[in-house]
PDB file of C-alpha atoms and ligand atoms in Angstrom:
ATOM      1  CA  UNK A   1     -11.528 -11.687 -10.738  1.00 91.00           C
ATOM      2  CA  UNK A   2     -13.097 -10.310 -13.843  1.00 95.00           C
ATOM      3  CA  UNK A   3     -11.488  -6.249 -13.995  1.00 97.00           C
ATOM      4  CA  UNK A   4     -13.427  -3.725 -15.113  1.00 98.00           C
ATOM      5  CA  UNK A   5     -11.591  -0.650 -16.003  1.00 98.00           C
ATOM      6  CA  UNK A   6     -12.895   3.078 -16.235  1.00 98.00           C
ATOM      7  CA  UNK A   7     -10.534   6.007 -17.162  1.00 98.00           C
ATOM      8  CA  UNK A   8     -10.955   9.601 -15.517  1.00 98.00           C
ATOM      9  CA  UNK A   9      -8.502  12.107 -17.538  1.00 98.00           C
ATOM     10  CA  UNK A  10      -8.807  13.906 -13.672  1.00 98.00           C
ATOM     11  CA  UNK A  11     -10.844  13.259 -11.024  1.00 98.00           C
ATOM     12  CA  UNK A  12     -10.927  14.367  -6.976  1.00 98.00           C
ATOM     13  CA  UNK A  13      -9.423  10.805  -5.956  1.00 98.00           C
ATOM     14  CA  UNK A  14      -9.740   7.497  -7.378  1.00 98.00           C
ATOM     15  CA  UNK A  15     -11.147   6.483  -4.104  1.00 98.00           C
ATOM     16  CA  UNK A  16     -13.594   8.499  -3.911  1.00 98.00           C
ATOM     17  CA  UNK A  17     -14.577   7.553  -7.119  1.00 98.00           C
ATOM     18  CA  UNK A  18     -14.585   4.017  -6.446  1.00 98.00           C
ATOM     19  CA  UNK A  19     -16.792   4.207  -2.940  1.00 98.00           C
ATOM     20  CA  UNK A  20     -18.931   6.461  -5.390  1.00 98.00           C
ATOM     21  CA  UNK A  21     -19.385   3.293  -7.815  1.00 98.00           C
ATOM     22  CA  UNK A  22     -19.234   1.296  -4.948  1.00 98.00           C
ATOM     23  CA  UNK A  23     -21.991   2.446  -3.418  1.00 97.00           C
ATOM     24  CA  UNK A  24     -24.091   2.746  -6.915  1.00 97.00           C
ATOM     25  CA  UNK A  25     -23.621  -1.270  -7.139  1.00 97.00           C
ATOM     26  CA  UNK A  26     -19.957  -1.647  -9.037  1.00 98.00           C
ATOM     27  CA  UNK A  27     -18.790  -5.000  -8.957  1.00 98.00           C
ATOM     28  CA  UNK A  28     -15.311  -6.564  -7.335  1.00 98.00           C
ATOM     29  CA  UNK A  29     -12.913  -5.740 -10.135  1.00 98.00           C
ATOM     30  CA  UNK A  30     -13.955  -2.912 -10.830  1.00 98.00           C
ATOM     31  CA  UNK A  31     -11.046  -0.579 -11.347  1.00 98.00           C
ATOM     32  CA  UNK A  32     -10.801   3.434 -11.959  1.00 98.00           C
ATOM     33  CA  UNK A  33      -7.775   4.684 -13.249  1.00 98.00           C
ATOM     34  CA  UNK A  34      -7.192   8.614 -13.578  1.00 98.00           C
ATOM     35  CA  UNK A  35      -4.344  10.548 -15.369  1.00 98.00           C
ATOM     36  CA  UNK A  36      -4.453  13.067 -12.325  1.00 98.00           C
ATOM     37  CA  UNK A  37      -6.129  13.333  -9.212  1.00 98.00           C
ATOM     38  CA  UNK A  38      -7.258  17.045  -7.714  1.00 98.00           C
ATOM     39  CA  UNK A  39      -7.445  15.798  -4.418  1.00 97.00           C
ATOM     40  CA  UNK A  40      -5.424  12.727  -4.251  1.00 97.00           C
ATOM     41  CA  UNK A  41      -5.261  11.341  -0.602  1.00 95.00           C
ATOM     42  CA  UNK A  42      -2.914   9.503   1.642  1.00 93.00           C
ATOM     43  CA  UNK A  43      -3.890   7.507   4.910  1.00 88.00           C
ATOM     44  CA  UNK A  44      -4.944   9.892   7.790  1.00 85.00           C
ATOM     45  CA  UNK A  45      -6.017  12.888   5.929  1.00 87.00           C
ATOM     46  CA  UNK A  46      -3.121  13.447   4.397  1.00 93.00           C
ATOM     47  CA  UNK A  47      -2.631  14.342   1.226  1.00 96.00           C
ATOM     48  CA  UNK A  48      -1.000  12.433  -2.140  1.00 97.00           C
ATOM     49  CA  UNK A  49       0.675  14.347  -4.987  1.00 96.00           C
ATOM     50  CA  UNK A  50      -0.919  13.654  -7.821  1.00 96.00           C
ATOM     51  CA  UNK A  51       0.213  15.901 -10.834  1.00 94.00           C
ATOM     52  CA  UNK A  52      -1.233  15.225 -14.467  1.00 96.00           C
ATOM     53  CA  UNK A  53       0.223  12.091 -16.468  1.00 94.00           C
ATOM     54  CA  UNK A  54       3.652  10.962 -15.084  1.00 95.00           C
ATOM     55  CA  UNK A  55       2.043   8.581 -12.467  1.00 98.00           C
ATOM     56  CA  UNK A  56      -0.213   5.606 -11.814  1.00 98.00           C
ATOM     57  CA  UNK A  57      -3.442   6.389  -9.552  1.00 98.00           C
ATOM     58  CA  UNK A  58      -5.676   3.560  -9.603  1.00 98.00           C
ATOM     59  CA  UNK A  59      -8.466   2.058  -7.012  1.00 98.00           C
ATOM     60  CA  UNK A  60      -9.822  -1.298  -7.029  1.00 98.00           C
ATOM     61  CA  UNK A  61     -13.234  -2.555  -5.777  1.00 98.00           C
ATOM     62  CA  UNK A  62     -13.581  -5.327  -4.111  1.00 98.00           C
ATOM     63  CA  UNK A  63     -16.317  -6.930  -1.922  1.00 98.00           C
ATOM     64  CA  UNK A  64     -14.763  -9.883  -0.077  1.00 96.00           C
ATOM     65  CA  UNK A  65     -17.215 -12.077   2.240  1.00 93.00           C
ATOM     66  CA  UNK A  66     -14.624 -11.416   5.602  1.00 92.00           C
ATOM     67  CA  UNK A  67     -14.820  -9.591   8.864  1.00 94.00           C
ATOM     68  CA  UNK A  68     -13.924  -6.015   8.776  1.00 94.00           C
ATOM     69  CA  UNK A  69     -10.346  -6.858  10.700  1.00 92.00           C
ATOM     70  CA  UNK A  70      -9.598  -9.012   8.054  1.00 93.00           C
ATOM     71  CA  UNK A  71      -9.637  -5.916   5.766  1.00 93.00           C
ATOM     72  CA  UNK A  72      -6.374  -4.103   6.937  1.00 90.00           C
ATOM     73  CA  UNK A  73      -4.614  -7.305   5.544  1.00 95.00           C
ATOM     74  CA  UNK A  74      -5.287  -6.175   1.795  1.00 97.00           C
ATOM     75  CA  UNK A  75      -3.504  -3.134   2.380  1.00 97.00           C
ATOM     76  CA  UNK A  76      -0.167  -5.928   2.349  1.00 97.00           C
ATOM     77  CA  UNK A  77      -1.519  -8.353  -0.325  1.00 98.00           C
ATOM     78  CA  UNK A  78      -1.571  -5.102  -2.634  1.00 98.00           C
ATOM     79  CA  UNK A  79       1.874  -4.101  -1.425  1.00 98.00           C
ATOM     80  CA  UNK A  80       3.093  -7.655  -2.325  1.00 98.00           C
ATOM     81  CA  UNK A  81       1.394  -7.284  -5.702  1.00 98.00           C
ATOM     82  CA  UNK A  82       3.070  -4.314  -6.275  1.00 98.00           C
ATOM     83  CA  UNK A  83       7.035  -5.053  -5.778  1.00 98.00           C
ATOM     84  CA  UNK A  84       6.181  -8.522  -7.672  1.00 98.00           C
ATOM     85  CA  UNK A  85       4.602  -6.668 -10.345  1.00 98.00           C
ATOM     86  CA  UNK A  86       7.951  -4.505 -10.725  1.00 98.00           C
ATOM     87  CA  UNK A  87      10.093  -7.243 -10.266  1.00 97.00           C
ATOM     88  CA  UNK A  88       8.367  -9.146 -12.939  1.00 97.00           C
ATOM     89  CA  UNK A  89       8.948  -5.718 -15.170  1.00 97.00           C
ATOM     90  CA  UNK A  90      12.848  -6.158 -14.290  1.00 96.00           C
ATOM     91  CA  UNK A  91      12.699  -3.582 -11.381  1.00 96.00           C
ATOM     92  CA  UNK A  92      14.690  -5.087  -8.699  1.00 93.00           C
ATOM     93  CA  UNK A  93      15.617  -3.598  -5.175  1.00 94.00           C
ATOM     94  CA  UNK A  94      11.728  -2.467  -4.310  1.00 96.00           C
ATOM     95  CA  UNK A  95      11.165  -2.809  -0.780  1.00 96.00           C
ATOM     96  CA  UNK A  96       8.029  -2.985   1.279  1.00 96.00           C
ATOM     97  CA  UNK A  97       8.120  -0.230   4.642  1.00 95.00           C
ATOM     98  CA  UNK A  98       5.422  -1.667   6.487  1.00 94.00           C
ATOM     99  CA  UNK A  99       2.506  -1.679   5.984  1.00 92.00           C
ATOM    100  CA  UNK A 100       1.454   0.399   2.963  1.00 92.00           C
ATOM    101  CA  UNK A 101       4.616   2.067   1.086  1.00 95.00           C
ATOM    102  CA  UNK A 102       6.592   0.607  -1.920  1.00 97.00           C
ATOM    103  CA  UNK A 103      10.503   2.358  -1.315  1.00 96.00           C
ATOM    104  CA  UNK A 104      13.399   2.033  -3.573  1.00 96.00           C
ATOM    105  CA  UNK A 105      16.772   3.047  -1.921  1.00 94.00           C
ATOM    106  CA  UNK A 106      15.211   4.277   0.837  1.00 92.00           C
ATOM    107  CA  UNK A 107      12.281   6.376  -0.690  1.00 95.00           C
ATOM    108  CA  UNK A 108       8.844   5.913  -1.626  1.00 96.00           C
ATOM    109  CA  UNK A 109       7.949   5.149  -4.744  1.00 97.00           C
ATOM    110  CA  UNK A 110       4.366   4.160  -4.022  1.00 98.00           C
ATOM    111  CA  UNK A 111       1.525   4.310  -1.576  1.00 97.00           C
ATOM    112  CA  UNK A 112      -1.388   2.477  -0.565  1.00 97.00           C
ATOM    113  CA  UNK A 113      -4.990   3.381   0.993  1.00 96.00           C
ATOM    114  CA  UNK A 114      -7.110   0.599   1.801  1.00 96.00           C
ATOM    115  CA  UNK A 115     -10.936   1.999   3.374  1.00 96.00           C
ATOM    116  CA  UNK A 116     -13.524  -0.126   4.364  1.00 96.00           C
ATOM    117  CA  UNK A 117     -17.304   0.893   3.523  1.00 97.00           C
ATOM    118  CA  UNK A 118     -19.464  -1.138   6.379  1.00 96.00           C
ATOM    119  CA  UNK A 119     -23.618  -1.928   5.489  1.00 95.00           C
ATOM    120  CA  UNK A 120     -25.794  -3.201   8.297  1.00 94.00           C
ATOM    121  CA  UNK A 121     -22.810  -5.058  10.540  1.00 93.00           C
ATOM    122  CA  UNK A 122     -21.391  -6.107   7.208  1.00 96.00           C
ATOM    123  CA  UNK A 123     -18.476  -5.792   4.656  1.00 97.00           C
ATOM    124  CA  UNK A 124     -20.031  -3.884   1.848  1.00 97.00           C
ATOM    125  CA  UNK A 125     -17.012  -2.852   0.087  1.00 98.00           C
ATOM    126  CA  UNK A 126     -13.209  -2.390   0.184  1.00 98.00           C
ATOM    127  CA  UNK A 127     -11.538   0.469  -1.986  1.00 98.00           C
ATOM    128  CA  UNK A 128      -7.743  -0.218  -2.622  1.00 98.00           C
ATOM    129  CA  UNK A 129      -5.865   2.733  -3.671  1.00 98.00           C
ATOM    130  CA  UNK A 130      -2.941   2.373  -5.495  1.00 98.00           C
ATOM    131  CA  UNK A 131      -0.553   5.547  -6.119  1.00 98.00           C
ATOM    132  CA  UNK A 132       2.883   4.808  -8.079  1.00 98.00           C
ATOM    133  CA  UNK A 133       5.276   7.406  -8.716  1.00 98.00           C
ATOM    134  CA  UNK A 134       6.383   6.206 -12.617  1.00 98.00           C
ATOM    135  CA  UNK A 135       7.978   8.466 -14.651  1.00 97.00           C
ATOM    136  CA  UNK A 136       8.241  11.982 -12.930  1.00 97.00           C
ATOM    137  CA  UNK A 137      11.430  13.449 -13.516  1.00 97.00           C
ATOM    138  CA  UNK A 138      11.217  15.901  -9.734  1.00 96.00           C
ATOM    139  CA  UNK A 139       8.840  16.111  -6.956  1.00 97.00           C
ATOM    140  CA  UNK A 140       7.656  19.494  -5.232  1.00 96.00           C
ATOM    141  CA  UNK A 141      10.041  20.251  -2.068  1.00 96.00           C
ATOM    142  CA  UNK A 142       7.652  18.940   0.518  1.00 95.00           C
ATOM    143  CA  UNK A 143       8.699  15.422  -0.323  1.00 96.00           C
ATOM    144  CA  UNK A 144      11.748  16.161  -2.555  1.00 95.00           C
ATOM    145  CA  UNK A 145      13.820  14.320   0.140  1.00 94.00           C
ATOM    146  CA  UNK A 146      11.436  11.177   1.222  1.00 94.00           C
ATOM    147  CA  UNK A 147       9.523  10.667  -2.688  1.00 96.00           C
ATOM    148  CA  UNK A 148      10.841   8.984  -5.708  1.00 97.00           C
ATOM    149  CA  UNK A 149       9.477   7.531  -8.874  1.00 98.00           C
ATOM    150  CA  UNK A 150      11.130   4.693 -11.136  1.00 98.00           C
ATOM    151  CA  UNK A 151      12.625   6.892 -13.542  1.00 98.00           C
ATOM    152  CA  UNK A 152      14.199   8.715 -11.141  1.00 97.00           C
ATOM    153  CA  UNK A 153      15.764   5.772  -9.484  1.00 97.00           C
ATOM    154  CA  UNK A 154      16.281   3.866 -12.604  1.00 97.00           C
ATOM    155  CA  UNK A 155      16.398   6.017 -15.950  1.00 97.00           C
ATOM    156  CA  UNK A 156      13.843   3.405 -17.463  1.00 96.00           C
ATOM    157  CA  UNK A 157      10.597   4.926 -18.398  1.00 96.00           C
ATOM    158  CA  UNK A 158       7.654   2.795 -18.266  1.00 96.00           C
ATOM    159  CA  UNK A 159       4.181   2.108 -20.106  1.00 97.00           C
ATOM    160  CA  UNK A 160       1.785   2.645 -17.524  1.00 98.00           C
ATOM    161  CA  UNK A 161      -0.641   0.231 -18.712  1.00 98.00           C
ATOM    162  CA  UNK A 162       1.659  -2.282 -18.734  1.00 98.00           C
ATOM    163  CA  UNK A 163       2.630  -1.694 -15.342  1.00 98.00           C
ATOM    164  CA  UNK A 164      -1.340  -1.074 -13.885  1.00 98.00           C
ATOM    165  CA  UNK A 165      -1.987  -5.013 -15.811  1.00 98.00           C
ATOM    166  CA  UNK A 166       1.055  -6.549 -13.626  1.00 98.00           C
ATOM    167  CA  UNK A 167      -0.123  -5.346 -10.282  1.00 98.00           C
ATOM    168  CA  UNK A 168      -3.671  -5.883 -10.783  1.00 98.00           C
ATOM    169  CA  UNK A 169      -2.807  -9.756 -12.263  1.00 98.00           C
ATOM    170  CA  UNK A 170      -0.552 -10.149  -9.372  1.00 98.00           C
ATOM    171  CA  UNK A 171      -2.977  -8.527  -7.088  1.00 98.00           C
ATOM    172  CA  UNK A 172      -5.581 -11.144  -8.463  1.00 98.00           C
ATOM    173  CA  UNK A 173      -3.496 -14.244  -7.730  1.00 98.00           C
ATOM    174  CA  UNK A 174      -1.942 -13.019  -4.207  1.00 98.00           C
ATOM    175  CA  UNK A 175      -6.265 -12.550  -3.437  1.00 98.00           C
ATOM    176  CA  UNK A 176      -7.189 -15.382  -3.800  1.00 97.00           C
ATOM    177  CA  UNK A 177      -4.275 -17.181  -1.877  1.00 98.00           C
ATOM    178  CA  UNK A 178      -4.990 -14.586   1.007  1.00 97.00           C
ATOM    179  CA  UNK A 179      -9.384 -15.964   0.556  1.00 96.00           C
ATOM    180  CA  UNK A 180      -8.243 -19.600   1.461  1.00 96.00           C
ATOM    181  CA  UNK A 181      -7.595 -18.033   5.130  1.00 96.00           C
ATOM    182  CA  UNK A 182      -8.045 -14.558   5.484  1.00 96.00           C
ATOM    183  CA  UNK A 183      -5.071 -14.144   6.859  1.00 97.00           C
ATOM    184  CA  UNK A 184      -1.304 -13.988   6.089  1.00 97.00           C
ATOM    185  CA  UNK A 185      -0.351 -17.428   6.227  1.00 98.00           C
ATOM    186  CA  UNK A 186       0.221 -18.540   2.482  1.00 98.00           C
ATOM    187  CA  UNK A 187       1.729 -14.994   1.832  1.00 98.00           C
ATOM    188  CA  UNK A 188       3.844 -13.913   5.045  1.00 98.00           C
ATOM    189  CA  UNK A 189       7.327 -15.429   3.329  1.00 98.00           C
ATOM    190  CA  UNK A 190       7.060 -13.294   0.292  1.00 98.00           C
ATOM    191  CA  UNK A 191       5.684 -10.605   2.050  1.00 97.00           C
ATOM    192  CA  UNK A 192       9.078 -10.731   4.544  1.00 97.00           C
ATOM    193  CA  UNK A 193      11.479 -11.164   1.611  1.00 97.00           C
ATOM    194  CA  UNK A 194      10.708  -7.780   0.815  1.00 97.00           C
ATOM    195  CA  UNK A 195      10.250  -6.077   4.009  1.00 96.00           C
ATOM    196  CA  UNK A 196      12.574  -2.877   4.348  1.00 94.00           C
ATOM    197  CA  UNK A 197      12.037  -3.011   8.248  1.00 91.00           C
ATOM    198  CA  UNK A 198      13.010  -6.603   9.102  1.00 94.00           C
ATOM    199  CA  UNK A 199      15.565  -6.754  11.902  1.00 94.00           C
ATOM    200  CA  UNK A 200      15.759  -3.096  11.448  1.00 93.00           C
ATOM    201  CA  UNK A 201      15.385  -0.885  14.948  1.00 94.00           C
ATOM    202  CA  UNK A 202      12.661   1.398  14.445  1.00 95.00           C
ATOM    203  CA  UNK A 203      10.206   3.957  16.229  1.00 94.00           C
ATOM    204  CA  UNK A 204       6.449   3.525  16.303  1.00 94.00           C
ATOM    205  CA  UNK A 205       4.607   6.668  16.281  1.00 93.00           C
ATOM    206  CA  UNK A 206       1.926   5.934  18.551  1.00 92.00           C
ATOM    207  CA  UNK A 207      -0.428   8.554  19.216  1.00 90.00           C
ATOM    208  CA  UNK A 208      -0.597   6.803  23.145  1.00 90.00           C
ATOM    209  CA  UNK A 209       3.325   6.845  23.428  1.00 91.00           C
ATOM    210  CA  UNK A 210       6.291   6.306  20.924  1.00 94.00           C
ATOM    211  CA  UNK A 211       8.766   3.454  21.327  1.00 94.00           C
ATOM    212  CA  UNK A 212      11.398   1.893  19.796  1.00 95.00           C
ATOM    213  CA  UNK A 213      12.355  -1.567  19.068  1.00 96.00           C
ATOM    214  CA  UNK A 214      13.393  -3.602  16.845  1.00 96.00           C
ATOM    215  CA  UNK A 215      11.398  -4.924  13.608  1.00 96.00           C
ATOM    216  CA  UNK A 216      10.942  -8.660  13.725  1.00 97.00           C
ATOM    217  CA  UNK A 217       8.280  -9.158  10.970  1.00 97.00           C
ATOM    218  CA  UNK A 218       4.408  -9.593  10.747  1.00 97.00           C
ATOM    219  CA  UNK A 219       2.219 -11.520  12.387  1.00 97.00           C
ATOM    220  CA  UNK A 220      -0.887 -13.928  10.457  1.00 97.00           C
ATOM    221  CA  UNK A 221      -2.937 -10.819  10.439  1.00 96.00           C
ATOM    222  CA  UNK A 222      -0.515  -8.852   8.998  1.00 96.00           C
ATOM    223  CA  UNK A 223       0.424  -6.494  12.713  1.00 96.00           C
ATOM    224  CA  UNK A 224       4.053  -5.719  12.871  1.00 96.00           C
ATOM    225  CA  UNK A 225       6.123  -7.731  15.579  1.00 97.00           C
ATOM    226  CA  UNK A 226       8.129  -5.057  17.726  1.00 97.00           C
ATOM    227  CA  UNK A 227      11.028  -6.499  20.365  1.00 97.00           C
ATOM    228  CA  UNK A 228      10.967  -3.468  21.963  1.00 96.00           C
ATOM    229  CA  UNK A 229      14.503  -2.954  24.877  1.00 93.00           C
ATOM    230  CA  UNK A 230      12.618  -4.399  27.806  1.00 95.00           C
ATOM    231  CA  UNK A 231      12.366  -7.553  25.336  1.00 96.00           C
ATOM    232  CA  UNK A 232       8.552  -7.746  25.308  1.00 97.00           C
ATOM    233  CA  UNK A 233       7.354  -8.228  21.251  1.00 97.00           C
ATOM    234  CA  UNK A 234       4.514  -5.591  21.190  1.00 96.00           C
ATOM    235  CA  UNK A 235       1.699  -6.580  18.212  1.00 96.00           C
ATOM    236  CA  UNK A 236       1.915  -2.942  16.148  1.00 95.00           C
ATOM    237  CA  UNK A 237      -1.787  -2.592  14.472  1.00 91.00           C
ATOM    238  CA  UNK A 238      -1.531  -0.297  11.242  1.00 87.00           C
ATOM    239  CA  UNK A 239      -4.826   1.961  11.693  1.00 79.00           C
ATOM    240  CA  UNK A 240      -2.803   4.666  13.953  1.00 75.00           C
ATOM    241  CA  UNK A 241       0.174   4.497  13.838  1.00 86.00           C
ATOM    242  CA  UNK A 242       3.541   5.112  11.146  1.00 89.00           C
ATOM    243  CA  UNK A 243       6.634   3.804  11.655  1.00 92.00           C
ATOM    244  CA  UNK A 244      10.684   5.149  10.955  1.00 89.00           C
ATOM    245  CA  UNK A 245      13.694   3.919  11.210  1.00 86.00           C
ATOM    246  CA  UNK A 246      15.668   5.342  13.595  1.00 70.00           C
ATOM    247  CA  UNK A 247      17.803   7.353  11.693  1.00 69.00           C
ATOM    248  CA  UNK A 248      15.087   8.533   9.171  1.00 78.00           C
ATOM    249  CA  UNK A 249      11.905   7.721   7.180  1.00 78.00           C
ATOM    250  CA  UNK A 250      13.189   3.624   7.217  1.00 73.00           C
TER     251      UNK A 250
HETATM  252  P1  ATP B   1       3.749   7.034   7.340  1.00 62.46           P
HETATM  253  O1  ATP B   1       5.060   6.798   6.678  1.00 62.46           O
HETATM  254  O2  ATP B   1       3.737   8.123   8.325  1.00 62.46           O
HETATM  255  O3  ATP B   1       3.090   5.782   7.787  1.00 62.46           O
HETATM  256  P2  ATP B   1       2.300   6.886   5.118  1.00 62.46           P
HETATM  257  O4  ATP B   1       3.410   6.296   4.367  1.00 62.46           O
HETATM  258  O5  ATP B   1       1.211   6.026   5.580  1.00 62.46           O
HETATM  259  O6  ATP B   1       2.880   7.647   6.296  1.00 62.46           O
HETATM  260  P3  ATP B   1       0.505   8.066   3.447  1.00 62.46           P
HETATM  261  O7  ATP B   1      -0.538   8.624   4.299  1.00 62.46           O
HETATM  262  O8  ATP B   1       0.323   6.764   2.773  1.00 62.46           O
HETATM  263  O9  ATP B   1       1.800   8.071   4.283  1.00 62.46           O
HETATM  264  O10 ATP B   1       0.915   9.081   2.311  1.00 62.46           O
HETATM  265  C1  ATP B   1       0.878  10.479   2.509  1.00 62.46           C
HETATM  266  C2  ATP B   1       2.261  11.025   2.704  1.00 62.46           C
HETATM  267  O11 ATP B   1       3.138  10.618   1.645  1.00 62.46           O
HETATM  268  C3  ATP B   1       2.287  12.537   2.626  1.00 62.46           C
HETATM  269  O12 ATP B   1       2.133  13.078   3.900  1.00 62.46           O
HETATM  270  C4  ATP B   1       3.636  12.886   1.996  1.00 62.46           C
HETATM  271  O13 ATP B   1       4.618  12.961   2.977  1.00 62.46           O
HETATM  272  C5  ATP B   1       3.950  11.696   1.167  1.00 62.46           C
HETATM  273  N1  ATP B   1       3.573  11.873  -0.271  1.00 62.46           N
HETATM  274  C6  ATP B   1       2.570  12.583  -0.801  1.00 62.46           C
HETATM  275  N2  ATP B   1       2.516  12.448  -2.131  1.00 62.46           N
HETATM  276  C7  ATP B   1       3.519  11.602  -2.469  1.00 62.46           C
HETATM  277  C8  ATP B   1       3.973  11.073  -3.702  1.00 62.46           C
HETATM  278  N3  ATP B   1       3.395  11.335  -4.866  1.00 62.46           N
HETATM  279  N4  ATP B   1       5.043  10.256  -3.649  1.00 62.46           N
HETATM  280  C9  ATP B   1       5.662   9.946  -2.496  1.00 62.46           C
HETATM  281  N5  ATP B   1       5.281  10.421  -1.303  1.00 62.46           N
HETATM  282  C10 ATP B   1       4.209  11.242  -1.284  1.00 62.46           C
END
């Protein structure tokens, strides 16, 4: 994948930036990167801190030739990319919480929003945003108690750059493992050797009814396998629902 990068000092949200580009022509790889974001977003409506300089916001285009429920997949192939990028930087102990956050010791340290842009029945785009909490040194008492950034956790501060280059290279090579099949299969080990949840109990928040149960892992199109008490393994599909552990946010 040939990256393209564009730098925003601030902008509303580097994924609205990137469905901007997107939908002016930008290529797959291209990849805006802003020091801040004004209206930084999570999945949901919800909304991402995003205060000048300390952090990583980045979204990549990308315009893969796959049916739109292939999509939600990327959202875990960028999640992969992202502990392997941080292990590679000597960050150990990152932890995937299914299916889009990047914890460390049992908070987030990053947080992914993959959307989908559709053109006559067709794929058009995907936007992968990437939000990683780097060097801040506190976070604002809404998520004082559930956010963390690597400095925090580790007392290392980190270049950036160097960190953006490892994802996105990793990113590149988990891609085009997950294009053989569109689907999980050449990923799902690494993907589980990092899962926070596995053989964890926790509760899905479904809008339709919340259960618990216990983690087993994912499925080839990256769902969540629930045993829930009555023993039946219930397929957990990203798009609505979060899930917790039982006795908090894992
Ligand atoms: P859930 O855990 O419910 O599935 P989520 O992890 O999908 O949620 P997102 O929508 O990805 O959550 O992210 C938005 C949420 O993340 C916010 O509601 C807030 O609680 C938290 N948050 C916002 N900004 C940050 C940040 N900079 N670092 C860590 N957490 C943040």
């Amino acid at each position: 994948m040939n990256i393209k990068r564009i730098d925003y000092k601030e902008i509303d949200s580097t994924n609205l930036e990137a469905a901007r580009l997107a939908t002016g022509g930008a290529a797959e790889g291209t990849l805006v990167v802003a020091d801040a974001q004004t209206a930084g977003r999570g999945r949901r409506g919800r909304q991402w801190e995003s205060p000048q300089g300390a952090a990583i916001y980045m979204s990549l285009i990308l315009r893969p030739e796959a049916e739109p429920e292939r999509v939600s997949g990327l959202t875990l192939v960028m999640a992969l990319a992202v502990v392997q990028a941080l292990e590679k930087l000597g960050l150990s102990g990152c932890q995937i919480k299914w299916p889009n956050d990047i914890v460390m010791n049992r908070k987030k340290l990053c947080g992914i929003l993959t959307e989908l842009h559709m053109e006559n029945g067709k794929v058009s785009d995907v936007i992968i945003g990437v939000g990683i909490n780097v060097n801040q040194e506190c976070f604002i008492s809404e998520i004082a108690s559930t956010a963390t950034s690597i400095y925090v956790e580790t007392g290392r501060r980190i270049d950036k750059d160097v960190l953006i280059d490892a994802v996105i290279s990793a990113f590149a090579q988990n891609y085009s493992i997950y294009q053989k099949t569109y689907d999980m299969t050449n990923l799902r080990e690494d993907y589980h050797a990092f899962l926070a949840n596995r053989n964890h109990e926790v509760r899905v928040l479904d809008p339709k009814g919340e259960y618990e149960g216990i983690a087993l892992g994912i499925n080839l199109r990256g769902e969540l396998l629930v045993r829930k008490q009555d023993d039946t393994i219930e397929e957990v599909y990203a798009g609505e629902v979060s899930v917790r552990g039982i006795y908090g946010y894992i």
